[in-house]
Tab-separated table of C-alpha atoms in Angstrom:
chain	number	residue	atom	x	y	z
C	56	MET	CA	46.109	-40.489	-26.482
C	57	VAL	CA	45.768	-37.104	-28.159
C	58	PRO	CA	47.012	-36.429	-31.673
C	59	ALA	CA	50.356	-34.593	-31.873
C	60	ILE	CA	48.897	-32.067	-34.289
C	61	GLU	CA	45.409	-30.623	-34.425
C	62	SER	CA	43.647	-29.583	-37.609
C	63	VAL	CA	43.632	-25.876	-38.290
C	64	GLY	CA	40.230	-24.387	-38.994
C	65	ILE	CA	39.416	-20.871	-40.144
C	66	GLY	CA	38.203	-19.972	-36.658
C	67	ARG	CA	41.392	-21.172	-35.012
C	68	LEU	CA	43.509	-19.365	-37.590
C	69	ALA	CA	41.612	-16.133	-36.909
C	70	THR	CA	42.118	-16.555	-33.145
C	71	CYS	CA	45.779	-17.224	-33.701
C	72	LEU	CA	46.202	-14.117	-35.870
C	73	ARG	CA	44.298	-12.024	-33.324
C	74	GLU	CA	46.541	-13.247	-30.501
C	75	ALA	CA	49.672	-12.576	-32.552
C	76	GLY	CA	48.415	-9.080	-33.387
C	77	LEU	CA	47.667	-8.308	-29.744
C	78	LEU	CA	51.095	-9.572	-28.679
C	79	LEU	CA	52.693	-7.380	-31.331
C	80	LEU	CA	50.698	-4.415	-30.063
C	81	LEU	CA	51.807	-5.196	-26.512
C	82	ALA	CA	55.460	-5.345	-27.624
C	83	LEU	CA	55.059	-2.023	-29.424
C	84	SER	CA	53.567	-0.425	-26.307
C	85	VAL	CA	56.399	-1.776	-24.148
C	86	THR	CA	58.955	-0.461	-26.639
C	87	VAL	CA	57.464	3.031	-26.649
C	88	ALA	CA	57.162	3.094	-22.850
C	89	ALA	CA	60.714	1.816	-22.355
C	90	TRP	CA	62.047	4.372	-24.838
C	91	LEU	CA	60.200	7.199	-23.097
C	92	ILE	CA	61.463	6.373	-19.601
C	93	ARG	CA	65.038	5.571	-20.632
C	94	PRO	CA	67.327	8.386	-19.405
C	95	GLU	CA	69.741	8.047	-22.362
C	96	LYS	CA	67.354	7.817	-25.305
C	97	MET	CA	68.605	6.259	-28.505
C	98	SER	CA	67.656	8.585	-31.325
C	99	LEU	CA	65.000	7.138	-33.601
C	100	ARG	CA	66.933	8.252	-36.634
C	101	ALA	CA	70.227	6.470	-37.301
C	102	GLU	CA	73.059	8.800	-38.285
C	103	THR	CA	74.618	7.856	-41.583
C	104	ALA	CA	78.067	9.007	-40.451
C	105	PHE	CA	77.976	6.620	-37.502
C	106	TYR	CA	77.051	3.491	-39.438
C	107	GLU	CA	78.823	4.025	-42.731
C	108	LEU	CA	82.260	4.285	-41.137
C	109	GLU	CA	84.794	1.592	-41.908
C	110	LEU	CA	86.499	1.224	-38.540
C	111	ASP	CA	89.381	-1.042	-37.610
C	112	ALA	CA	87.744	-2.160	-34.355
C	113	PRO	CA	84.151	-2.676	-33.217
C	114	LEU	CA	82.237	0.257	-31.789
C	115	ILE	CA	80.902	0.159	-28.268
C	116	ALA	CA	78.207	2.454	-26.916
C	117	VAL	CA	79.286	4.902	-24.204
C	118	ALA	CA	76.957	3.275	-21.648
C	119	ASP	CA	78.453	-0.149	-22.391
C	120	ALA	CA	81.969	1.288	-22.134
C	121	LEU	CA	81.066	2.651	-18.710
C	122	VAL	CA	80.021	-0.853	-17.609
C	123	LEU	CA	83.404	-2.202	-18.747
C	124	TYR	CA	85.128	0.650	-16.916
C	125	ASP	CA	83.235	-0.112	-13.708
C	126	THR	CA	84.091	-3.821	-13.890
C	127	GLY	CA	87.754	-2.953	-14.499
C	128	SER	CA	88.028	-5.557	-17.241
C	129	HIS	CA	89.387	-3.178	-19.883
C	130	LEU	CA	92.110	-0.550	-20.060
C	131	PHE	CA	91.005	2.794	-21.419
C	132	LEU	CA	93.267	4.540	-23.898
C	133	ASP	CA	93.002	8.253	-24.590
C	134	THR	CA	93.774	8.869	-28.259
C	135	ARG	CA	93.287	12.627	-28.200
C	136	THR	CA	96.256	14.690	-29.190
C	137	ALA	CA	96.573	17.341	-26.506
C	138	GLY	CA	99.095	20.028	-25.823
C	139	PRO	CA	101.245	20.294	-22.710
C	140	GLY	CA	99.656	20.886	-19.326
C	141	SER	CA	96.658	19.347	-17.677
C	142	PHE	CA	93.458	18.229	-19.322
C	143	VAL	CA	90.363	16.336	-18.347
C	144	THR	CA	90.251	12.627	-19.111
C	145	ILE	CA	88.904	9.327	-17.805
C	146	PRO	CA	90.678	8.410	-14.558
C	147	GLY	CA	93.255	5.713	-15.215
C	148	ALA	CA	93.224	6.195	-18.989
C	149	LEU	CA	96.600	5.899	-20.694
C	150	PRO	CA	97.499	8.317	-23.488
C	151	VAL	CA	98.156	6.521	-26.788
C	152	ARG	CA	98.078	8.976	-29.673
C	153	VAL	CA	98.623	8.501	-33.354
C	154	THR	CA	101.204	11.293	-33.580
C	155	THR	CA	103.359	9.917	-30.741
C	156	PHE	CA	102.321	6.286	-30.944
C	157	ASP	CA	105.712	4.619	-30.473
C	158	ASP	CA	106.745	6.981	-27.674
C	159	ASP	CA	103.420	6.489	-25.882
C	160	LEU	CA	103.669	2.698	-26.093
C	161	TYR	CA	107.203	2.916	-24.681
C	162	GLU	CA	106.077	5.259	-21.886
C	163	ASN	CA	103.264	2.873	-20.963
C	164	ARG	CA	105.278	-0.337	-21.392
C	165	ASP	CA	104.796	-1.258	-17.710
C	166	PHE	CA	101.026	-0.797	-17.875
C	167	LEU	CA	99.943	-1.854	-21.336
C	168	TYR	CA	100.395	-5.312	-22.866
C	169	PRO	CA	99.078	-6.704	-26.196
C	170	GLU	CA	96.950	-9.266	-24.380
C	171	ASP	CA	95.078	-6.512	-22.519
C	172	PRO	CA	91.533	-5.767	-23.699
C	173	VAL	CA	91.364	-2.055	-24.436
C	174	VAL	CA	88.730	0.589	-25.114
C	175	LEU	CA	89.862	3.568	-27.194
C	176	PHE	CA	88.237	6.947	-26.939
C	177	GLY	CA	88.822	10.329	-28.501
C	178	ASP	CA	87.151	13.636	-29.149
C	179	GLY	CA	84.301	12.115	-31.188
C	180	ASN	CA	86.341	11.860	-34.388
C	181	LEU	CA	85.952	8.104	-34.827
C	182	PRO	CA	88.200	7.707	-37.900
C	183	ALA	CA	91.038	9.307	-35.891
C	184	VAL	CA	90.480	6.835	-33.050
C	185	SER	CA	90.319	4.031	-35.601
C	186	ASP	CA	93.802	4.998	-36.842
C	187	VAL	CA	95.167	4.256	-33.360
C	188	ALA	CA	93.217	0.969	-33.344
C	189	ALA	CA	94.876	0.012	-36.644
C	190	LEU	CA	98.330	0.695	-35.177
C	191	LEU	CA	97.527	-1.327	-32.061
C	192	LEU	CA	96.321	-4.228	-34.220
C	193	GLU	CA	99.674	-4.148	-36.024
C	194	ARG	CA	101.396	-4.430	-32.636
C	195	GLY	CA	99.478	-7.586	-31.758
C	196	PHE	CA	96.622	-6.165	-29.699
C	197	GLU	CA	93.554	-8.316	-30.283
C	198	GLU	CA	90.754	-7.102	-28.048
C	199	ILE	CA	90.187	-3.526	-29.132
C	200	MET	CA	86.959	-1.574	-28.977
C	201	ILE	CA	86.205	2.028	-29.880
C	202	MET	CA	83.909	4.059	-27.676
C	203	GLY	CA	81.243	5.619	-29.883
C	204	GLY	CA	81.221	9.032	-28.237
C	205	ASP	CA	83.388	11.736	-26.752
C	206	LEU	CA	84.044	12.654	-23.119
C	207	GLU	CA	80.978	14.880	-23.028
C	208	ALA	CA	78.832	11.822	-23.833
C	209	TRP	CA	80.842	9.902	-21.224
C	210	ARG	CA	80.097	12.592	-18.614
C	211	ARG	CA	76.386	12.661	-19.529
C	212	THR	CA	76.230	8.890	-19.072
C	213	GLY	CA	77.632	9.278	-15.568
C	214	GLY	CA	81.256	8.383	-16.253
C	215	PRO	CA	83.920	9.894	-13.986
C	216	LEU	CA	86.401	12.477	-15.231
C	217	ALA	CA	89.573	13.769	-13.653
C	218	ASP	CA	92.287	16.304	-14.346
C	219	HIS	CA	95.336	14.590	-15.725
C	220	GLN	CA	98.845	15.962	-16.032
C	221	ALA	CA	100.355	15.174	-19.420
C	222	GLY	CA	102.755	12.246	-19.122
C	223	GLU	CA	101.411	11.244	-15.712
C	224	HIS	CA	100.163	7.710	-15.025
C	225	GLU	CA	97.247	7.375	-12.635
V	118	MET	CA	29.837	-27.663	-4.544
V	119	SER	CA	28.526	-28.135	-8.012
V	120	ASN	CA	30.806	-25.451	-9.441
V	121	VAL	CA	33.882	-27.321	-8.312
V	122	ASP	CA	32.567	-30.597	-9.655
V	123	ALA	CA	31.955	-29.042	-13.047
V	124	THR	CA	35.534	-27.753	-13.304
V	125	PRO	CA	37.545	-30.049	-15.559
V	126	ALA	CA	40.893	-31.287	-14.317
V	127	LEU	CA	43.993	-29.815	-15.908
V	128	PRO	CA	44.226	-31.849	-19.077
V	129	VAL	CA	47.996	-32.320	-19.078
V	130	ALA	CA	47.837	-35.449	-16.952
V	131	ASN	CA	45.460	-37.080	-19.441
V	132	ASN	CA	47.446	-36.221	-22.513
V	133	GLY	CA	50.296	-38.641	-21.951
V	134	PRO	CA	53.718	-38.041	-23.447
V	135	ILE	CA	52.459	-35.523	-26.017
V	136	GLY	CA	51.326	-33.252	-23.181
V	137	TRP	CA	54.699	-33.322	-21.525
V	138	ILE	CA	56.542	-32.775	-24.801
V	139	VAL	CA	54.365	-29.773	-25.675
V	140	LEU	CA	54.959	-28.354	-22.208
V	141	ALA	CA	58.734	-28.873	-22.434
V	142	CYS	CA	58.832	-27.418	-25.949
V	143	ARG	CA	56.839	-24.382	-24.866
V	144	LEU	CA	59.156	-23.705	-21.929
V	145	ILE	CA	62.352	-24.232	-23.923
V	146	VAL	CA	61.256	-22.046	-26.853
V	147	GLY	CA	59.907	-19.395	-24.459
V	148	ALA	CA	63.132	-19.325	-22.451
V	149	THR	CA	65.159	-19.125	-25.669
V	150	PHE	CA	63.240	-16.089	-26.938
V	151	LEU	CA	63.340	-14.367	-23.553
V	152	TYR	CA	67.079	-15.004	-23.130
V	153	ALA	CA	67.741	-13.786	-26.670
V	154	SER	CA	65.989	-10.505	-25.909
V	155	LEU	CA	67.802	-9.571	-22.686
V	156	ASP	CA	71.170	-8.377	-24.017
V	157	LYS	CA	69.466	-6.591	-26.910
V	158	LEU	CA	67.108	-4.770	-24.561
V	159	ALA	CA	70.042	-3.722	-22.379
V	160	HIS	CA	72.261	-2.587	-25.269
V	161	PRO	CA	70.072	-1.202	-28.083
V	162	VAL	CA	72.909	0.754	-29.725
V	163	ALA	CA	75.137	-2.310	-29.945
V	164	PHE	CA	72.212	-4.348	-31.273
V	165	ALA	CA	71.503	-1.695	-33.909
V	166	GLN	CA	75.138	-2.059	-34.985
V	167	SER	CA	74.695	-5.857	-35.197
V	168	VAL	CA	71.577	-5.429	-37.334
V	169	HIS	CA	73.322	-2.886	-39.536
V	170	ASN	CA	76.134	-5.377	-40.189
V	171	TYR	CA	73.666	-7.499	-42.189
V	172	HIS	CA	72.976	-4.542	-44.524
V	173	LEU	CA	69.325	-5.577	-44.822
V	174	VAL	CA	67.484	-2.916	-42.834
V	175	PRO	CA	67.488	0.630	-44.254
V	176	LEU	CA	69.091	3.232	-41.986
V	177	ALA	CA	65.785	5.071	-41.590
V	178	LEU	CA	64.253	2.001	-39.958
V	179	LEU	CA	67.355	0.728	-38.155
V	180	HIS	CA	66.817	2.241	-34.705
V	181	PRO	CA	63.049	1.625	-34.497
V	182	PHE	CA	63.703	-1.957	-35.620
V	183	ALA	CA	66.498	-2.405	-33.039
V	184	LEU	CA	64.189	-1.119	-30.313
V	185	LEU	CA	61.112	-3.118	-31.324
V	186	LEU	CA	62.580	-6.531	-32.163
V	187	PRO	CA	63.895	-7.368	-28.646
V	188	ALA	CA	60.547	-6.318	-27.149
V	189	VAL	CA	58.752	-8.675	-29.539
V	190	GLU	CA	61.143	-11.475	-28.596
V	191	ALA	CA	60.610	-10.803	-24.889
V	192	THR	CA	56.838	-10.753	-25.359
V	193	ILE	CA	56.914	-14.075	-27.208
V	194	GLY	CA	59.167	-15.532	-24.520
V	195	VAL	CA	56.983	-14.457	-21.619
V	196	ALA	CA	53.767	-15.538	-23.389
V	197	LEU	CA	55.169	-19.006	-24.057
V	198	LEU	CA	56.649	-19.388	-20.576
V	199	VAL	CA	53.416	-18.533	-18.822
V	200	GLY	CA	51.297	-20.318	-21.417
V	201	PHE	CA	49.123	-17.401	-22.426
V	202	TRP	CA	48.127	-16.966	-26.080
V	203	ARG	CA	50.465	-19.821	-26.924
V	204	ARG	CA	49.426	-20.149	-30.542
V	205	GLY	CA	49.696	-16.417	-31.242
V	206	ALA	CA	53.131	-16.345	-29.634
V	207	ALA	CA	54.176	-19.434	-31.569
V	208	LEU	CA	53.007	-17.839	-34.824
V	209	LEU	CA	55.020	-14.679	-34.094
V	210	GLY	CA	57.987	-16.825	-33.059
V	211	ALA	CA	57.811	-18.784	-36.290
V	212	VAL	CA	57.656	-15.584	-38.376
V	213	LEU	CA	60.628	-14.103	-36.481
V	214	SER	CA	62.629	-17.311	-36.786
V	215	VAL	CA	62.003	-17.484	-40.534
V	216	MET	CA	63.119	-13.851	-40.753
V	217	PHE	CA	66.316	-14.693	-38.842
V	218	LEU	CA	66.828	-17.714	-41.071
V	219	ALA	CA	66.582	-15.536	-44.185
V	220	ALA	CA	68.987	-12.953	-42.714
V	221	LEU	CA	71.531	-15.599	-41.693
V	222	GLY	CA	71.235	-17.336	-45.066
V	223	SER	CA	71.741	-14.115	-46.990
V	224	ALA	CA	74.777	-13.230	-44.835
V	225	ILE	CA	76.321	-16.640	-45.537
V	226	VAL	CA	75.581	-16.380	-49.267
V	227	ARG	CA	77.162	-12.908	-49.367
V	228	GLY	CA	80.182	-14.173	-47.438
V	229	LEU	CA	79.744	-11.717	-44.568
V	230	ASP	CA	82.020	-12.463	-41.627
V	231	ILE	CA	79.883	-10.866	-38.934
V	232	SER	CA	78.634	-11.635	-35.461
V	233	CYS	CA	75.094	-13.022	-35.689
V	234	GLY	CA	73.731	-10.802	-32.902
V	235	CYS	CA	71.410	-13.625	-31.872
V	236	PHE	CA	72.030	-13.780	-28.138
V	237	GLN	CA	74.869	-11.306	-27.568
V	238	THR	CA	75.162	-7.883	-29.123
V	239	THR	CA	78.965	-7.834	-28.943
V	240	GLY	CA	81.039	-10.888	-29.704
V	241	GLY	CA	78.935	-14.028	-29.795
V	242	HIS	CA	78.612	-16.479	-32.674
V	243	THR	CA	79.727	-15.646	-36.178
V	244	VAL	CA	77.109	-16.421	-38.834
V	245	SER	CA	77.479	-20.075	-39.815
V	246	PHE	CA	75.582	-23.156	-40.953
V	247	ASP	CA	75.338	-24.288	-37.307
V	248	LEU	CA	73.194	-21.256	-36.585
V	249	LEU	CA	71.034	-22.022	-39.624
V	250	LEU	CA	70.412	-25.469	-38.172
V	251	THR	CA	69.586	-24.081	-34.717
V	252	ASP	CA	67.230	-21.546	-36.236
V	253	THR	CA	65.547	-24.216	-38.358
V	254	LEU	CA	64.903	-26.222	-35.182
V	255	LEU	CA	63.365	-23.118	-33.636
V	256	VAL	CA	61.063	-22.679	-36.650
V	257	ILE	CA	59.978	-26.325	-36.419
V	258	ALA	CA	59.369	-26.023	-32.666
V	259	CYS	CA	57.305	-22.850	-33.150
V	260	LEU	CA	55.240	-24.428	-35.926
V	261	TRP	CA	54.608	-27.459	-33.777
V	262	LEU	CA	53.549	-25.281	-30.840
V	263	LEU	CA	51.211	-23.546	-33.252
V	264	LEU	CA	49.553	-26.806	-34.273
V	265	ALA	CA	49.927	-28.911	-31.111
V	266	PRO	CA	46.865	-29.670	-28.986
V	267	THR	CA	46.016	-27.708	-25.862
V	268	VAL	CA	47.588	-29.532	-22.949
V	269	GLY	CA	47.098	-27.288	-19.938
V	270	TRP	CA	49.577	-25.982	-17.388
V	271	GLY	CA	49.337	-22.543	-18.861
V	272	LEU	CA	47.885	-19.279	-17.635
V	273	ALA	CA	45.187	-19.497	-20.326
V	274	ASP	CA	44.049	-22.881	-19.008
V	275	LEU	CA	43.796	-21.562	-15.462
V	276	ARG	CA	41.670	-18.717	-16.805
V	277	HIS	CA	39.336	-21.193	-18.540
V	278	ARG	CA	38.917	-23.185	-15.301
V	279	ARG	CA	37.422	-20.246	-13.464
């Protein structure tokens, strides 16, 4: 029968520390290599504006939003206030804007329900998108996320875009 | 063949229950660390947000920390699963677990209602005493793996046999 715990000598402690140091070095090397080969590199410097915001819904990275879009689990809501005519947006996205919030909810009443999980996106102005999130929360929506980037970031990540006629449902 | 005769048998069979418990503990702790790293490795931005919610890491270090920590967890997990440098991995695991324990404790003391970011970067468990208990168990398991006898069935033991 062996003892459950062995005594720790100086030599063993040194070996242990050396192993831990080498493992840490290995992890650091893997991190640097993974960061270098990643197509969408996360900047090493965190932007104050991104993290100091007080948003009404959790942020989701553009790449993660694209995964949700591909699985079809979430509805995408376009919060940008655009003029009449056509504009580029995410295919299938429903317009829900702060300036015409009630009208947009009424227009989309057959497509959008409070129990639906939704991802909001805008033109990169996150506080403006958050205002729409706050209104949706008031209307009983519970699963709301804000995409942390604009459509240019969406396009760079490989997300599809399509021309959309104002007022048209895809 | 004298070389074969001189090779000791894998010691796990001779170590009785302690050997099996060390093996099980190593695999469970290794799998836990590896599993914990996967979602963080896949979603570094979301993990950085989770870390930021604790308000413990300065912004200048936030992204490097969010990139490095999951890699360290994965390294610990793989090392423990394959049984290579077990004690070094257990030491790192214990240090990380104590760090998590301190972060969770401080979040509870400050009354932060945030997702712990332990296994999932979005959603997941909210910081709570249950998580403190789980993390304490992880610290104990790591410390035991650090001090437990060598029992075999690891890559390091196969290397020593050659």
